[in-house]
Every structure is written in structure tokens, then in C-alpha cells.
Short mmCIF file of C-alpha atoms in Angstrom, two decimals:
data_model
loop_
_atom_site.label_atom_id
_atom_site.label_comp_id
_atom_site.label_asym_id
_atom_site.label_seq_id
_atom_site.Cartn_x
_atom_site.Cartn_y
_atom_site.Cartn_z
CA MET Z 1339 0.04 0.14 -0.05
CA THR Z 1340 1.27 3.32 -0.88
CA LEU Z 1341 1.90 6.48 1.91
CA PRO Z 1342 -0.47 9.09 1.32
CA ALA Z 1343 3.67 10.88 2.09
CA THR Z 1344 7.38 10.39 1.89
CA ILE Z 1345 8.23 9.38 4.93
CA SER Z 1346 11.89 10.06 4.73
CA VAL Z 1347 14.54 9.32 7.47
CA SER Z 1348 18.63 10.47 7.15
CA PHE Z 1349 21.69 10.40 9.90
CA ASP Z 1350 23.70 12.84 10.39
CA PHE Z 1351 26.91 11.52 12.15
CA SER Z 1352 28.40 15.70 12.02
CA GLN Z 1353 29.21 16.84 15.84
CA GLY Z 1354 26.59 19.24 17.52
CA ALA Z 1355 23.48 20.45 18.03
CA THR Z 1356 22.81 22.52 14.29
CA PHE Z 1357 21.42 19.96 12.15
CA GLY Z 1358 22.01 20.50 8.32
CA LEU Z 1359 25.10 19.85 5.46
CA GLY Z 1360 28.42 21.51 5.60
CA PHE Z 1361 28.31 24.93 3.17
CA ILE Z 1362 30.26 24.01 -0.09
CA ILE Z 1363 31.53 27.23 -2.32
CA GLY Z 1364 29.76 26.97 -4.60
CA ASP Z 1365 27.51 24.31 -4.64
CA ASP Z 1366 24.03 24.16 -6.11
CA LYS Z 1367 22.18 23.20 -3.32
CA TYR Z 1368 24.68 23.91 -0.16
CA GLY Z 1369 26.42 26.58 -1.71
CA VAL Z 1370 23.30 28.86 -0.70
CA ILE Z 1371 23.64 30.46 2.29
CA GLY Z 1372 21.22 30.86 4.70
CA THR Z 1373 20.26 26.77 4.10
CA GLY Z 1374 24.06 25.31 4.62
CA THR Z 1375 25.80 25.48 7.47
CA PHE Z 1376 29.93 26.30 8.44
CA ALA Z 1377 31.63 22.66 8.76
CA ALA Z 1378 33.55 22.96 11.58
CA SER Z 1379 36.68 20.52 9.33
CA SER Z 1380 37.25 20.32 6.04
CA VAL Z 1381 36.26 16.28 6.01
CA LEU Z 1382 32.64 15.65 5.80
CA ASP Z 1383 30.99 13.95 8.11
CA PRO Z 1384 28.21 11.24 6.26
CA VAL Z 1385 24.55 12.65 6.21
CA VAL Z 1386 22.90 8.35 5.41
CA ASP Z 1387 19.29 8.61 3.78
CA LEU Z 1388 17.67 5.41 5.76
CA SER Z 1389 14.75 5.44 4.42
CA SER Z 1390 15.03 1.73 2.13
CA VAL Z 1391 16.20 -0.24 5.37
CA THR Z 1392 13.59 1.95 7.86
CA ARG Z 1393 10.34 -0.66 9.59
CA SER Z 1394 8.73 1.30 11.06
CA ILE Z 1395 8.79 4.78 12.56
CA LYS Z 1396 6.89 6.35 16.37
CA ILE Z 1397 7.32 9.62 17.17
CA SER Z 1398 5.65 11.54 21.16
CA ARG Z 1399 5.61 14.73 21.60
CA GLY Z 1400 3.34 17.32 23.52
CA ARG Z 1401 3.16 18.38 26.87
CA ASN Z 1402 2.14 16.20 30.28
CA ILE Z 1403 -1.07 16.82 30.76
CA MET Z 1404 -1.23 15.81 34.88
CA ARG Z 1405 2.81 18.08 34.64
CA ASP Z 1406 1.37 20.71 33.34
CA THR Z 1407 4.54 21.29 30.65
CA TYR Z 1408 6.09 20.43 27.56
CA GLU Z 1409 8.35 17.06 27.52
CA SER Z 1410 11.00 15.65 25.78
CA GLY Z 1411 9.47 15.07 22.08
CA ASN Z 1412 10.76 11.06 21.74
CA CYS Z 1413 11.50 9.15 18.33
CA THR Z 1414 12.14 5.16 17.51
CA VAL Z 1415 13.44 4.11 14.43
CA ARG Z 1416 13.71 0.57 13.55
CA VAL Z 1417 16.04 -0.17 10.19
CA LEU Z 1418 16.63 -3.57 8.77
CA ASP Z 1419 21.07 -4.27 9.15
CA PRO Z 1420 21.45 -7.05 6.72
CA ASP Z 1421 25.04 -6.25 6.15
CA SER Z 1422 25.81 -5.48 10.11
CA TYR Z 1423 26.72 -1.83 9.18
CA PHE Z 1424 25.36 -0.66 12.41
CA ASN Z 1425 27.83 -3.40 13.96
CA PRO Z 1426 30.01 -0.33 15.36
CA GLN Z 1427 32.98 -2.87 15.24
CA ASN Z 1428 32.95 -3.55 12.01
CA ALA Z 1429 35.46 -2.16 10.34
CA ALA Z 1430 33.85 -2.45 6.28
CA SER Z 1431 31.13 -0.73 7.70
CA PRO Z 1432 30.45 2.39 6.16
CA TYR Z 1433 29.50 3.73 9.59
CA PHE Z 1434 32.37 2.80 11.15
CA GLY Z 1435 33.70 5.44 13.46
CA TYR Z 1436 30.63 7.17 13.43
CA LEU Z 1437 28.45 4.93 15.16
CA THR Z 1438 28.39 6.99 18.18
CA PRO Z 1439 25.12 7.92 20.37
CA LEU Z 1440 24.13 11.75 20.03
CA ARG Z 1441 24.51 11.73 16.94
CA LYS Z 1442 21.41 13.05 14.31
CA ILE Z 1443 17.80 12.27 13.14
CA ARG Z 1444 15.47 14.34 10.70
CA VAL Z 1445 12.16 12.22 10.06
CA ALA Z 1446 9.70 14.06 7.72
CA ALA Z 1447 7.16 13.58 5.16
CA THR Z 1448 6.38 14.99 1.81
CA THR Z 1449 3.95 15.65 -0.70
CA ALA Z 1450 3.78 16.94 -4.26
CA THR Z 1451 3.01 20.03 -2.74
CA ALA Z 1452 4.69 20.50 0.27
CA GLN Z 1453 7.17 19.24 2.89
CA GLU Z 1454 7.45 18.94 6.49
CA PHE Z 1455 9.47 17.37 9.57
CA LEU Z 1456 8.02 15.23 12.11
CA PHE Z 1457 10.70 14.60 14.17
CA SER Z 1458 13.97 15.93 14.53
CA GLY Z 1459 16.45 14.83 17.79
CA TYR Z 1460 19.37 13.22 18.30
CA VAL Z 1461 20.67 9.56 19.39
CA ASP Z 1462 20.24 8.17 23.10
CA THR Z 1463 21.21 4.58 22.35
CA TYR Z 1464 20.70 1.97 19.27
CA LYS Z 1465 19.06 -1.40 20.62
CA TYR Z 1466 20.81 -4.35 18.61
CA TYR Z 1467 17.82 -7.46 17.65
CA TYR Z 1468 18.69 -11.22 16.05
CA PRO Z 1469 16.00 -12.57 16.14
CA THR Z 1470 15.95 -16.36 16.40
CA GLY Z 1471 15.35 -17.55 13.07
CA GLN Z 1472 15.30 -14.84 11.31
CA GLU Z 1473 18.65 -14.17 9.16
CA ILE Z 1474 18.55 -10.37 8.95
CA GLY Z 1475 18.58 -8.21 11.78
CA TYR Z 1476 17.16 -5.14 13.04
CA VAL Z 1477 18.22 -1.86 15.23
CA ASP Z 1478 16.25 0.33 17.23
CA ILE Z 1479 17.45 4.08 16.77
CA VAL Z 1480 16.57 5.57 19.98
CA CYS Z 1481 16.10 9.78 20.01
CA SER Z 1482 14.98 12.45 22.04
CA ASP Z 1483 14.78 15.81 20.97
CA ALA Z 1484 16.78 18.29 22.10
CA PHE Z 1485 15.32 18.88 25.72
CA ARG Z 1486 17.26 16.24 26.75
CA LEU Z 1487 20.75 18.05 25.97
CA PHE Z 1488 19.28 20.96 28.15
CA GLN Z 1489 18.99 18.50 30.72
CA MET Z 1490 22.27 17.43 30.66
CA ALA Z 1491 23.52 20.49 30.71
CA ASN Z 1492 23.98 22.16 34.25
CA VAL Z 1493 24.60 25.90 34.91
CA SER Z 1494 24.70 27.80 38.14
CA THR Z 1495 25.84 31.27 36.73
CA VAL Z 1496 23.97 32.67 33.42
CA THR Z 1497 26.14 35.58 31.85
CA GLY Z 1498 24.38 38.46 31.53
CA ALA Z 1499 21.34 36.90 33.37
CA THR Z 1500 20.84 41.02 35.02
CA ALA Z 1501 17.67 41.87 36.97
CA GLY Z 1502 14.99 43.66 34.74
CA GLN Z 1503 15.68 40.91 31.68
CA THR Z 1504 12.37 40.15 30.02
CA THR Z 1505 11.58 35.82 29.67
CA GLY Z 1506 12.23 35.53 26.53
CA THR Z 1507 16.23 37.51 27.06
CA ARG Z 1508 16.31 35.42 29.61
CA ILE Z 1509 15.73 32.62 27.86
CA THR Z 1510 18.03 33.76 25.76
CA LYS Z 1511 20.60 33.85 27.55
CA ILE Z 1512 20.22 30.50 29.27
CA LEU Z 1513 20.70 29.40 25.46
CA ASP Z 1514 23.98 31.34 25.49
CA GLN Z 1515 25.35 29.70 28.05
CA VAL Z 1516 25.06 25.89 26.98
CA SER Z 1517 25.60 27.30 22.92
CA PHE Z 1518 22.83 26.04 21.80
CA PRO Z 1519 23.03 27.19 17.74
CA THR Z 1520 21.22 30.91 17.22
CA SER Z 1521 20.03 29.77 14.28
CA MET Z 1522 17.91 26.98 16.17
CA ARG Z 1523 15.39 29.44 18.51
CA ILE Z 1524 12.85 31.29 17.92
CA THR Z 1525 11.70 33.39 21.17
CA ASP Z 1526 9.12 36.00 21.74
CA THR Z 1527 10.44 39.53 24.21
CA GLY Z 1528 8.41 38.05 26.70
CA SER Z 1529 5.76 40.40 28.92
CA THR Z 1530 7.11 39.20 32.76
CA THR Z 1531 10.36 41.34 33.94
CA VAL Z 1532 12.70 38.73 35.93
CA GLN Z 1533 15.21 39.09 39.05
CA ALA Z 1534 18.86 38.49 38.92
CA ASP Z 1535 19.69 35.17 38.46
CA PRO Z 1536 19.94 33.49 40.90
CA ALA Z 1537 23.29 31.14 40.09
CA THR Z 1538 22.30 27.71 41.62
CA ALA Z 1539 23.18 25.07 40.53
CA ARG Z 1540 20.63 23.22 38.47
CA THR Z 1541 20.06 21.95 34.90
CA SER Z 1542 19.71 24.19 31.68
CA LEU Z 1543 16.45 23.46 31.22
CA ALA Z 1544 14.93 23.96 35.18
CA ALA Z 1545 16.17 26.84 34.64
CA ILE Z 1546 14.98 27.48 31.17
CA LYS Z 1547 11.27 26.32 32.77
CA ALA Z 1548 11.48 28.62 35.51
CA ALA Z 1549 11.37 31.97 33.15
CA GLU Z 1550 7.90 30.07 31.13
CA PHE Z 1551 6.94 30.01 34.06
CA ALA Z 1552 6.99 33.37 35.16
CA GLU Z 1553 5.86 34.46 31.18
CA GLN Z 1554 3.06 31.57 31.50
CA GLY Z 1555 3.76 31.20 27.96
CA ALA Z 1556 5.27 27.96 26.44
CA PHE Z 1557 8.44 26.67 25.73
CA PHE Z 1558 9.28 23.85 23.55
CA MET Z 1559 10.72 21.89 20.60
CA LEU Z 1560 9.71 21.91 17.24
CA PRO Z 1561 9.71 19.19 15.20
CA ASP Z 1562 12.34 21.15 12.77
CA GLY Z 1563 14.48 20.82 16.16
CA THR Z 1564 14.32 24.36 16.44
CA ALA Z 1565 13.49 25.49 19.91
CA GLU Z 1566 10.43 28.05 20.64
CA PHE Z 1567 9.08 30.53 23.55
CA LYS Z 1568 6.00 31.77 22.84
CA ASP Z 1569 5.67 34.41 25.26
CA ARG Z 1570 2.32 35.27 26.96
CA SER Z 1571 0.75 37.24 24.25
CA ASP Z 1572 1.33 35.17 21.79
CA VAL Z 1573 -0.09 32.03 23.50
CA VAL Z 1574 -3.51 34.15 24.09
CA ALA Z 1575 -3.37 35.61 20.02
CA SER Z 1576 -3.00 31.71 19.24
CA LEU Z 1577 -6.37 31.19 19.92
CA ALA Z 1578 -7.52 33.47 17.58
CA ALA Z 1579 -7.14 31.48 14.14
CA THR Z 1580 -9.36 29.42 13.01
CA PRO Z 1581 -10.03 26.12 13.58
CA ILE Z 1582 -9.48 23.21 11.14
CA GLU Z 1583 -12.58 20.98 11.80
CA PHE Z 1584 -12.82 17.46 12.61
CA ASN Z 1585 -16.76 15.66 12.56
CA GLN Z 1586 -18.09 12.51 11.26
CA THR Z 1587 -19.32 14.56 8.16
CA THR Z 1588 -17.90 17.84 6.28
CA GLY Z 1589 -14.94 17.67 8.61
CA ILE Z 1590 -11.51 15.63 8.78
CA PRO Z 1591 -12.46 11.63 10.10
CA TYR Z 1592 -10.86 10.50 12.91
CA SER Z 1593 -11.32 6.89 15.39
CA ASP Z 1594 -10.77 6.73 18.92
CA LEU Z 1595 -11.84 9.67 20.45
CA ARG Z 1596 -10.86 10.10 24.30
CA TYR Z 1597 -12.78 11.38 26.70
CA ALA Z 1598 -12.67 12.71 29.81
CA PHE Z 1599 -14.60 14.22 32.91
CA ASP Z 1600 -12.73 14.17 35.67
CA ASP Z 1601 -11.64 17.12 38.57
CA LYS Z 1602 -7.92 16.31 37.55
CA LEU Z 1603 -7.13 19.70 36.11
CA ILE Z 1604 -8.59 22.03 38.83
CA VAL Z 1605 -7.11 24.17 40.41
CA ASN Z 1606 -8.66 26.73 42.75
CA GLN Z 1607 -5.95 27.93 45.21
CA ALA Z 1608 -2.67 28.78 44.30
CA SER Z 1609 0.21 30.36 46.63
CA MET Z 1610 3.29 31.06 45.09
CA THR Z 1611 6.61 32.79 45.84
CA ARG Z 1612 9.81 34.25 44.36
CA ILE Z 1613 12.96 33.43 45.55
CA GLY Z 1614 13.29 36.19 48.07
CA GLY Z 1615 9.61 37.70 47.70
CA THR Z 1616 6.38 36.36 50.30
CA ALA Z 1617 3.70 34.01 49.69
CA GLN Z 1618 0.63 35.61 46.95
CA THR Z 1619 -1.71 33.31 46.75
CA SER Z 1620 -5.39 33.63 45.09
CA VAL Z 1621 -8.72 31.37 45.51
CA ASN Z 1622 -12.01 30.87 44.25
CA ALA Z 1623 -13.96 30.75 46.52
CA ASP Z 1624 -17.12 29.89 43.71
CA SER Z 1625 -15.15 26.66 43.31
CA SER Z 1626 -13.98 25.60 46.19
CA ALA Z 1627 -17.27 24.90 47.91
CA LYS Z 1628 -18.22 23.47 44.36
CA TYR Z 1629 -15.43 20.42 44.69
CA PHE Z 1630 -13.48 21.53 46.92
CA PRO Z 1631 -10.37 22.74 47.33
CA HIS Z 1632 -7.33 21.92 44.71
CA GLY Z 1633 -4.24 22.80 45.77
CA THR Z 1634 -0.68 23.76 44.07
CA THR Z 1635 1.79 25.83 46.19
CA ILE Z 1636 4.93 27.03 43.87
CA THR Z 1637 8.03 28.57 45.43
CA ASP Z 1638 11.53 30.11 43.95
CA MET Z 1639 9.86 31.98 41.30
CA ILE Z 1640 12.18 34.29 39.39
CA PRO Z 1641 9.65 37.55 38.84
CA GLN Z 1642 10.50 40.28 39.38
CA THR Z 1643 7.92 41.93 42.20
CA ASP Z 1644 5.16 39.80 44.20
CA ALA Z 1645 2.61 41.54 42.47
CA GLN Z 1646 3.54 40.34 39.38
CA VAL Z 1647 3.30 37.03 41.16
CA LEU Z 1648 0.12 37.87 42.44
CA ASP Z 1649 -1.01 38.11 38.63
CA ILE Z 1650 0.46 34.83 37.67
CA ALA Z 1651 -1.48 33.05 40.68
CA LYS Z 1652 -4.32 34.94 39.89
CA ILE Z 1653 -4.38 33.81 36.09
CA TYR Z 1654 -3.07 30.31 36.70
CA VAL Z 1655 -6.49 29.73 38.93
CA ALA Z 1656 -8.85 32.20 36.44
CA THR Z 1657 -7.68 29.46 33.86
CA ARG Z 1658 -8.07 25.94 36.06
CA ALA Z 1659 -11.51 26.85 38.84
CA GLU Z 1660 -13.79 25.23 36.67
CA THR Z 1661 -13.74 21.55 34.82
CA THR Z 1662 -15.79 20.33 31.48
CA ILE Z 1663 -16.00 17.50 29.75
CA ARG Z 1664 -12.77 17.29 27.38
CA ILE Z 1665 -11.43 14.96 24.33
CA ASP Z 1666 -8.32 14.06 25.24
CA ALA Z 1667 -6.97 12.54 22.18
CA MET Z 1668 -8.22 11.24 18.90
CA THR Z 1669 -6.09 9.24 16.16
CA VAL Z 1670 -6.60 9.78 12.24
CA ASP Z 1671 -5.76 7.90 9.56
CA LEU Z 1672 -3.87 9.46 6.66
CA LEU Z 1673 -4.96 6.30 4.18
CA ASP Z 1674 -8.48 7.61 4.37
CA THR Z 1675 -8.66 9.18 1.30
CA ASP Z 1676 -10.82 11.59 3.30
CA VAL Z 1677 -8.12 13.11 5.15
CA PRO Z 1678 -5.76 15.88 4.39
CA THR Z 1679 -2.22 14.93 3.93
CA ASP Z 1680 -1.15 18.24 4.11
CA THR Z 1681 -2.81 19.35 6.42
CA MET Z 1682 -2.33 16.62 9.34
CA ILE Z 1683 1.58 16.81 8.40
CA GLY Z 1684 1.49 20.95 8.83
CA LEU Z 1685 -0.08 20.28 12.67
CA ASP Z 1686 1.60 21.13 15.63
CA TYR Z 1687 1.14 23.42 18.90
CA PHE Z 1688 -1.19 25.67 19.01
CA ASP Z 1689 -3.01 24.57 16.47
CA ASN Z 1690 -7.13 25.07 17.31
CA VAL Z 1691 -9.25 21.94 16.24
CA LYS Z 1692 -12.95 22.06 16.02
CA ILE Z 1693 -14.50 18.87 16.72
CA THR Z 1694 -17.75 17.76 16.89
CA ASN Z 1695 -18.57 13.88 17.71
CA VAL Z 1696 -22.73 12.74 17.14
CA GLN Z 1697 -23.92 10.19 20.46
CA PRO Z 1698 -25.57 7.60 18.49
CA ASP Z 1699 -28.96 9.17 20.42
CA GLY Z 1700 -28.62 11.83 17.98
CA SER Z 1701 -27.11 14.60 20.38
CA THR Z 1702 -23.55 15.85 19.76
CA ILE Z 1703 -20.18 16.86 21.53
CA VAL Z 1704 -18.49 19.74 20.18
CA LYS Z 1705 -15.07 20.57 21.66
CA THR Z 1706 -13.09 23.83 20.32
CA LEU Z 1707 -9.52 22.75 22.21
CA GLN Z 1708 -5.34 23.59 21.00
CA VAL Z 1709 -3.23 20.67 19.29
CA GLN Z 1710 -0.73 19.69 22.23
CA GLY Z 1711 1.08 16.65 21.38
CA LEU Z 1712 1.81 14.46 18.18
CA ALA Z 1713 2.40 11.19 18.00
CA TRP Z 1714 3.26 9.24 14.55
CA ASP Z 1715 2.78 5.51 14.12
CA ILE Z 1716 4.30 5.00 10.71
CA THR Z 1717 5.45 1.25 8.46
CA PRO Z 1718 5.51 0.82 5.34
CA ASN Z 1719 1.68 -0.12 5.06
CA SER Z 1720 -0.01 2.23 7.41
CA MET Z 1721 0.13 5.62 9.01
CA LYS Z 1722 -1.56 7.09 11.85
CA CYS Z 1723 -1.14 10.04 14.11
CA THR Z 1724 -3.05 10.59 17.27
CA VAL Z 1725 -3.51 14.00 18.25
CA THR Z 1726 -3.60 15.19 22.17
CA THR Z 1727 -5.99 18.22 22.57
CA LEU Z 1728 -5.98 20.82 25.96
CA GLU Z 1729 -8.56 23.27 26.63
CA PRO Z 1730 -6.02 26.74 26.11
CA ILE Z 1731 -3.06 26.94 29.37
CA VAL Z 1732 -3.52 31.12 29.27
CA GLU Z 1733 -6.86 32.13 28.19
CA GLY Z 1734 -7.09 36.01 27.65
CA PHE Z 1735 -9.61 38.70 26.04
CA ILE Z 1736 -9.34 38.70 22.32
CA ILE Z 1737 -10.99 42.05 20.13
CA GLY Z 1738 -13.92 40.62 17.83
CA SER Z 1739 -13.18 36.99 18.57
CA SER Z 1740 -16.99 35.32 18.96
CA THR Z 1741 -15.68 33.35 22.12
CA TYR Z 1742 -12.59 35.10 24.41
CA GLY Z 1743 -14.02 39.12 23.16
CA ILE Z 1744 -16.43 39.06 25.66
CA ILE Z 1745 -16.00 41.19 28.44
CA GLY Z 1746 -16.89 39.47 32.13
CA GLN Z 1747 -16.21 36.17 30.52
CA SER Z 1748 -12.08 36.57 29.01
CA ILE Z 1749 -9.23 37.61 31.65
CA LEU Z 1750 -7.74 41.02 30.97
CA GLY Z 1751 -4.27 40.16 30.49
CA TYR Z 1752 -2.00 41.15 33.26
#
């Protein structure tokens, strides 16, 4: 069966975090400034196309619904290895000397009109399998995105992290500290100012997450390997985009709709404290009376003032004090000819989706949500995507919006 998109898997054995081939003067493809990257050596490390020997691809990226944070994206590529090329002790292998952890893998999907990366990351481990009675062995190449690099890189004092910086500037300083490529960043300015870096030993990811939370924004990895920081204004503005429709009639078809109606995402009491500050508390009395207290305590925050911390506590509670029926996930089969392939391979975080489900009695459940996770399961004969959806992580007042432009129902920004 032919897949609706051509799936390619490239394995880049070069060192460093940057994806892409070296810059070659005079080359029509790799001699274009802004496309090629300047290499660290005159000897080019190989970039290998594994597409023809790939037998399955599993990708998982997204926001953890319970921890309320983005987590590292993961990918497992299973490749056949009939010639033992992936044996690191095989001197006859064209990969000999290059097979080490933290080499780079990218998975892309290409149609006649679009090309999108589904994952870009770094090898964690090679898992070798030689099943009994099977002549050809195979290797699972297990990868993580750059969140793993940030988790491994510790920081203490962040150079240039002074008081009064915006959250976007602070995240830039942290990325500079761990030498993450400037060509692989998209960073909003940020609306919250922060205090001087606390100069405590922690991972660079923890330092970035502290700035992300202070902003009530979003820091995550794009499928092309770029790190993106959306500030609060950008997150709220994303709600204004026209949603993509998924339904059983005229929209994109789906299956395995996963419903939930519970209290696990309710927060109606929050106590938050910045470093050197006093506890700031926000309580939604109506929600506490209706659902009983659901509290959270956050300490060691980095906003510059207690007033900023109080505003964060208020918006945090205001967006989590109520609950309603949720659609946590749905699965889309791209082999269905009614599914627009370009739309699905281009889907990513903060895309708005309107999901309509007709119940057996004819009643409907309709939810407008945001994409906050994507899991791909691809083989030579199948291509499915499970889409994780969530309510907006931060809501705000949007002029002209029929949903978020109603005074008294939407939250005015701070």
C-alpha cells in the first residue's frame, strides 16, 4: 500500500546540535547561505538516507497533561541491518567510527505540495535485535529532541542574566550559556521582567522552565529541531486563528476519540512565592465550594516583584478553576482518502481544532481545543497520527473574537 506522503529518514553523523549539511562553495544545493551550515572540519561527516531500510517509525511529542509542562519528544526508528553496518566494531561498515550516541536523526514527510519535518533529534541508544530463525537483524535507533541536551547541561551562574530582563531575554541568555545554536531559536520578547539569575546549580532546562512559568508562556521544540519560546501574548493570540474541523461528516475524519470528565486539572487555590519574596495567594471561592479545594504551591519563582507573582497566581487559578468534558486525544488515519495529508503533516502545537462528535442518540459533543501533542505511528503500510488536545493553557481577551472577546468571560491580560 502506498503511503500518502513520502517518508524519509536521514542520519547525520556530524557533531554539534545544528541540523543540516556543511556549506560548500559553488554547490547548487549546499552553497546557499542560510541553507548550508558552516562546518567545523574540512572533512564532511556522512549524512545517510535510511529510508529504504526503515521498517517502522514511532514519534511522541507533547505536553504532559498532569505535570502541566512540555516534555522531551521521542522517536524510535527501526531499521533492517542485513550487512551489519550498525555494528560499531565492523571495520568494513561505511559507518565505522561514526556510530556514537547523540548523532542526529530527522524524519520528514513529503507530498507533491508540501514537505514537513515530523521529528528532529539526537540518538540516545542503539538497540540490537537478532531474532532466532531470522537471518536479518534489525536495530532500533532511539532518539530524543534537544530537551535532553538541556537536561544534561548544568548551569550555575548565567552570564549576562541581570535583573529587569524580560523572560525572552533570560531564555536567550540561558541558551547562549549552553551554546545552543542561534540559528535554531525562535524567541518572543516576553511580558514579565525577572530578577537577577539566582546562581544556583540546576539543569539548563530547569532554568528555562522557571522563565517559562514566570511568563505563563510556552517553551518547546519544533519538529525541525528549533527551540521556540512563545510569550503570554503570543499564546493568547493563537486562540484567534480559525480552527481546523474534525467531524464525522464534512470535516477531517477521526477514530478512537478519548473523552474525560473529571477534576484532575482543577486548580482553585494557588500559593506562589518568588525568590526573596512573600507568598502570594489566589483563591476561587466558588470553585472551592463546588469541587472542594484543589491547591498548588509554587516556590523559588523568578519574577521581579511580588505584584507580578500575584498576577500569575490569579491567572493560573482563573484558567483552571472550572472543569468540563474534555477530548484528550483522537487518532487520524492518513490512509483514509478523506484526510488532507498536507494539513495533518503540518499540524503542530497551538493549532486550533474544532471536534464534533455525534452520539448514538443524535446529540452532539462539540469542543474547540488546541493541539498540544502529536504521536506518529508509521510503517510501510500504515500512517496514523494521534493528536493530543487540551483547553488553552492561558486564556485572554481577544478583540473581535466570539469566544474570547466577551467582557466578563475572558481574562484581561496583566
